[in-house]
Tab-separated table of C-alpha atoms in Angstrom:
chain	number	residue	atom	x	y	z
A	1	MET	CA	29.194	-29.585	25.049
A	2	LYS	CA	27.332	-28.495	21.898
A	3	GLN	CA	25.516	-31.845	21.739
A	4	LYS	CA	24.407	-31.621	25.400
A	5	LEU	CA	23.228	-28.054	24.891
A	6	GLY	CA	21.263	-29.160	21.820
A	7	LEU	CA	19.637	-31.950	23.830
A	8	LEU	CA	18.759	-29.518	26.629
A	9	PHE	CA	17.092	-27.094	24.224
A	10	GLY	CA	15.349	-29.976	22.458
A	11	VAL	CA	13.803	-30.934	25.806
A	12	ILE	CA	12.959	-27.295	26.566
A	13	LEU	CA	11.235	-26.909	23.180
A	14	PHE	CA	9.406	-30.232	23.622
A	15	ILE	CA	7.093	-28.353	25.984
A	16	TYR	CA	6.720	-25.414	23.601
A	17	PRO	CA	2.939	-25.079	24.215
A	18	LEU	CA	3.504	-24.750	27.957
A	19	TRP	CA	6.065	-21.993	27.352
A	20	VAL	CA	3.592	-20.165	25.104
A	21	TYR	CA	0.779	-20.493	27.642
A	22	TRP	CA	2.942	-19.318	30.521
A	23	GLY	CA	4.486	-16.510	28.491
A	24	ILE	CA	1.194	-15.132	27.215
A	25	ASN	CA	-0.199	-15.121	30.745
A	26	HIS	CA	2.880	-13.657	32.467
A	27	LEU	CA	4.841	-11.647	29.901
A	28	ASN	CA	4.272	-9.432	26.947
A	29	PRO	CA	3.661	-11.863	24.035
A	30	ARG	CA	6.557	-10.252	22.160
A	31	TRP	CA	8.941	-11.288	24.952
A	32	ILE	CA	7.907	-14.936	25.013
A	33	ALA	CA	8.115	-15.015	21.204
A	34	PHE	CA	11.596	-13.496	21.368
A	35	ILE	CA	12.741	-15.932	24.086
A	36	LEU	CA	11.406	-18.922	22.118
A	37	CYS	CA	13.105	-17.602	18.972
A	38	VAL	CA	16.424	-17.557	20.846
A	39	PHE	CA	15.785	-21.150	22.022
A	40	PHE	CA	15.206	-22.251	18.408
A	41	ILE	CA	18.365	-20.453	17.252
A	42	ILE	CA	20.408	-22.253	19.926
A	43	ARG	CA	18.889	-25.612	18.959
A	44	LEU	CA	19.634	-24.951	15.285
A	45	TRP	CA	23.232	-24.075	16.156
A	46	CYS	CA	23.574	-27.343	18.129
A	47	ILE	CA	22.142	-29.830	15.603
A	48	ARG	CA	24.655	-32.495	14.660
A	49	ASN	CA	25.394	-36.187	15.151
A	50	VAL	CA	21.769	-37.311	15.064
A	51	LEU	CA	20.744	-40.836	14.084
A	52	THR	CA	20.134	-40.275	10.398
A	53	LYS	CA	20.500	-37.558	7.777
A	54	ALA	CA	16.702	-37.468	7.445
A	55	MET	CA	16.296	-36.819	11.186
A	56	LYS	CA	18.926	-34.080	11.032
A	57	THR	CA	17.002	-32.479	8.164
A	58	GLN	CA	13.729	-32.727	10.148
A	59	LEU	CA	15.295	-31.074	13.201
A	60	TRP	CA	16.869	-28.385	11.043
A	61	LEU	CA	13.547	-27.634	9.317
A	62	ALA	CA	11.630	-27.631	12.608
A	63	SER	CA	14.158	-25.195	14.074
A	64	VAL	CA	14.046	-22.864	11.062
A	65	ILE	CA	10.230	-22.932	11.062
A	66	GLY	CA	10.267	-22.223	14.800
A	67	ILE	CA	12.589	-19.259	14.220
A	68	VAL	CA	10.342	-17.890	11.456
A	69	ILE	CA	7.141	-18.280	13.508
A	70	THR	CA	8.507	-16.933	16.792
A	71	GLY	CA	10.500	-14.196	15.064
A	72	SER	CA	7.427	-13.085	13.099
A	73	SER	CA	5.356	-13.142	16.261
A	74	ALA	CA	7.943	-11.047	18.111
A	75	LEU	CA	8.107	-8.501	15.289
A	76	THR	CA	4.350	-8.184	14.771
A	77	ALA	CA	3.196	-8.750	18.380
A	78	ASN	CA	0.802	-11.398	17.014
A	79	GLU	CA	0.518	-14.077	19.683
A	80	GLN	CA	-1.786	-16.152	17.420
A	81	LEU	CA	1.228	-17.014	15.234
A	82	LEU	CA	2.816	-18.859	18.154
A	83	ARG	CA	-0.003	-21.408	18.057
A	84	PHE	CA	0.863	-22.597	14.549
A	85	TYR	CA	4.195	-24.249	15.356
A	86	PRO	CA	2.586	-27.618	16.364
A	87	VAL	CA	0.493	-27.505	13.170
A	88	ILE	CA	3.565	-27.110	10.983
A	89	VAL	CA	5.552	-29.735	12.896
A	90	SER	CA	2.728	-32.258	12.516
A	91	GLY	CA	2.467	-31.367	8.831
A	92	GLY	CA	6.210	-31.757	8.440
A	93	PHE	CA	6.174	-35.213	9.991
A	94	PHE	CA	3.219	-36.177	7.810
A	95	CYS	CA	5.127	-35.098	4.694
A	96	TRP	CA	8.292	-36.914	5.787
A	97	PHE	CA	6.451	-40.183	6.474
A	98	ALA	CA	4.198	-39.897	3.384
A	99	LEU	CA	7.079	-39.151	1.018
A	100	SER	CA	8.900	-42.209	2.323
A	101	LEU	CA	5.950	-44.336	1.133
A	102	TRP	CA	6.633	-43.166	-2.440
A	103	PHE	CA	10.409	-43.032	-2.134
A	104	PRO	CA	11.439	-46.025	0.006
A	105	PRO	CA	12.796	-46.991	2.380
A	106	THR	CA	10.000	-45.813	4.651
A	107	VAL	CA	10.795	-43.913	7.828
A	108	ILE	CA	9.836	-46.870	10.006
A	109	GLU	CA	11.957	-49.223	7.876
A	110	MET	CA	14.959	-46.918	8.352
A	111	PHE	CA	14.483	-47.051	12.113
A	112	ALA	CA	13.986	-50.834	12.026
A	113	ARG	CA	17.198	-51.297	10.040
A	114	LEU	CA	19.161	-49.462	12.737
A	115	LYS	CA	18.422	-52.458	14.984
A	116	LYS	CA	18.246	-55.208	12.367
A	117	PRO	CA	19.910	-54.336	9.028
A	118	ASP	CA	18.730	-57.495	7.234
A	119	LEU	CA	14.943	-57.168	7.362
A	120	SER	CA	12.823	-59.811	5.691
A	121	GLU	CA	10.374	-58.900	2.944
A	122	TYR	CA	7.548	-59.494	5.430
A	123	ALA	CA	9.107	-57.020	7.892
A	124	VAL	CA	9.556	-54.431	5.127
A	125	ARG	CA	5.844	-54.740	4.237
A	126	TYR	CA	4.959	-54.401	7.917
A	127	THR	CA	7.084	-51.239	8.311
A	128	ARG	CA	5.302	-49.798	5.279
A	129	HIS	CA	1.911	-50.360	6.946
A	130	VAL	CA	3.141	-48.806	10.201
A	131	THR	CA	4.422	-45.780	8.273
A	132	LEU	CA	0.968	-45.404	6.702
A	133	TRP	CA	-0.673	-45.511	10.147
A	134	TRP	CA	1.723	-42.833	11.389
A	135	CYS	CA	0.730	-40.713	8.375
A	136	LEU	CA	-2.899	-41.016	9.453
A	137	PHE	CA	-1.974	-40.054	13.012
A	138	PHE	CA	-0.071	-36.953	11.873
A	139	MET	CA	-2.941	-35.974	9.567
A	140	MET	CA	-5.501	-36.201	12.392
A	141	ASN	CA	-3.154	-34.573	14.895
A	142	GLY	CA	-2.506	-31.726	12.462
A	143	ALA	CA	-6.243	-31.220	11.969
A	144	VAL	CA	-6.887	-30.935	15.712
A	145	ALA	CA	-3.810	-28.718	16.152
A	146	THR	CA	-5.080	-26.442	13.369
A	147	TRP	CA	-8.543	-26.228	14.870
A	148	SER	CA	-7.114	-25.480	18.307
A	149	ALA	CA	-4.843	-22.765	16.877
A	150	VAL	CA	-7.659	-21.049	14.983
A	151	GLU	CA	-10.812	-21.657	17.026
A	152	GLY	CA	-9.797	-23.160	20.361
A	153	SER	CA	-9.037	-21.360	23.574
A	154	LEU	CA	-5.416	-20.916	24.633
A	155	ALA	CA	-6.040	-23.402	27.462
A	156	PHE	CA	-7.404	-26.077	25.076
A	157	TRP	CA	-4.571	-25.440	22.613
A	158	THR	CA	-2.014	-25.841	25.395
A	159	ILE	CA	-3.562	-28.991	26.863
A	160	TYR	CA	-3.970	-30.704	23.486
A	161	ASN	CA	-0.638	-29.733	21.924
A	162	GLY	CA	1.364	-29.859	25.157
A	163	SER	CA	0.135	-33.184	26.525
A	164	VAL	CA	-2.845	-34.931	24.904
A	165	SER	CA	-1.175	-35.295	21.505
A	166	TYR	CA	1.946	-36.728	23.208
A	167	VAL	CA	-0.170	-39.191	25.217
A	168	ILE	CA	-1.993	-40.348	22.069
A	169	MET	CA	1.354	-40.698	20.286
A	170	GLY	CA	2.749	-42.706	23.209
A	171	ILE	CA	-0.289	-45.010	23.294
A	172	TRP	CA	-0.042	-45.608	19.535
A	173	PHE	CA	3.685	-46.322	19.850
A	174	ALA	CA	3.081	-48.751	22.759
A	175	ILE	CA	0.323	-50.608	20.878
A	176	GLU	CA	2.506	-50.940	17.786
A	177	TRP	CA	5.510	-52.061	19.877
A	178	CYS	CA	3.442	-54.750	21.661
A	179	PHE	CA	1.942	-55.967	18.393
A	180	ARG	CA	5.398	-56.127	16.798
A	181	LYS	CA	6.907	-58.026	19.756
A	182	CYS	CA	4.019	-60.492	20.093
A	183	VAL	CA	2.945	-61.038	16.474
A	184	ILE	CA	5.377	-59.706	13.911
A	185	GLU	CA	8.818	-60.617	15.292
A	186	PRO	CA	7.919	-64.244	16.129
A	187	ARG	CA	6.509	-64.712	12.620
A	188	ASP	CA	9.480	-62.903	11.044
A	189	ASN	CA	11.914	-65.223	12.851
A	190	LEU	CA	10.369	-68.445	11.507
């Protein structure tokens, strides 16, 4: 039950920007901040049995940061604070991926080893390059998220952080997956 509830609130918080946009336009900003804070508290309470310890740590940190941001926004009635959650999440993912470049295995290698524990040296080098590319994505995404939080309209912030960034992430993932299936895996299996 706790795991299903955690998944439900993970999905609910996936569309965080849409909640913020709707809440600011239909409720007192303090109320939407309070409601989102409760959602983050429930997700934090439900975190367990995730794929890896690193992912559990990421989810825990994202939940705590969400609680701090939404709680602060509810207490101060500062709706601008709500816009910084995507910035911090992108920064957190950047740090996680970048640190794994200096302290291997890389994040992508960890995921690859879930499917194939005995990776070749070539595959390990490839996962390192993919991790670097994800670092660049999170850096650029964080920059746009920061700009949209500080200078952009609420509508632009919502559209970028609630859909465009996910579409770009999906396209990058699809390109990498196709490249891996067509080029890397056949070479790795020789």
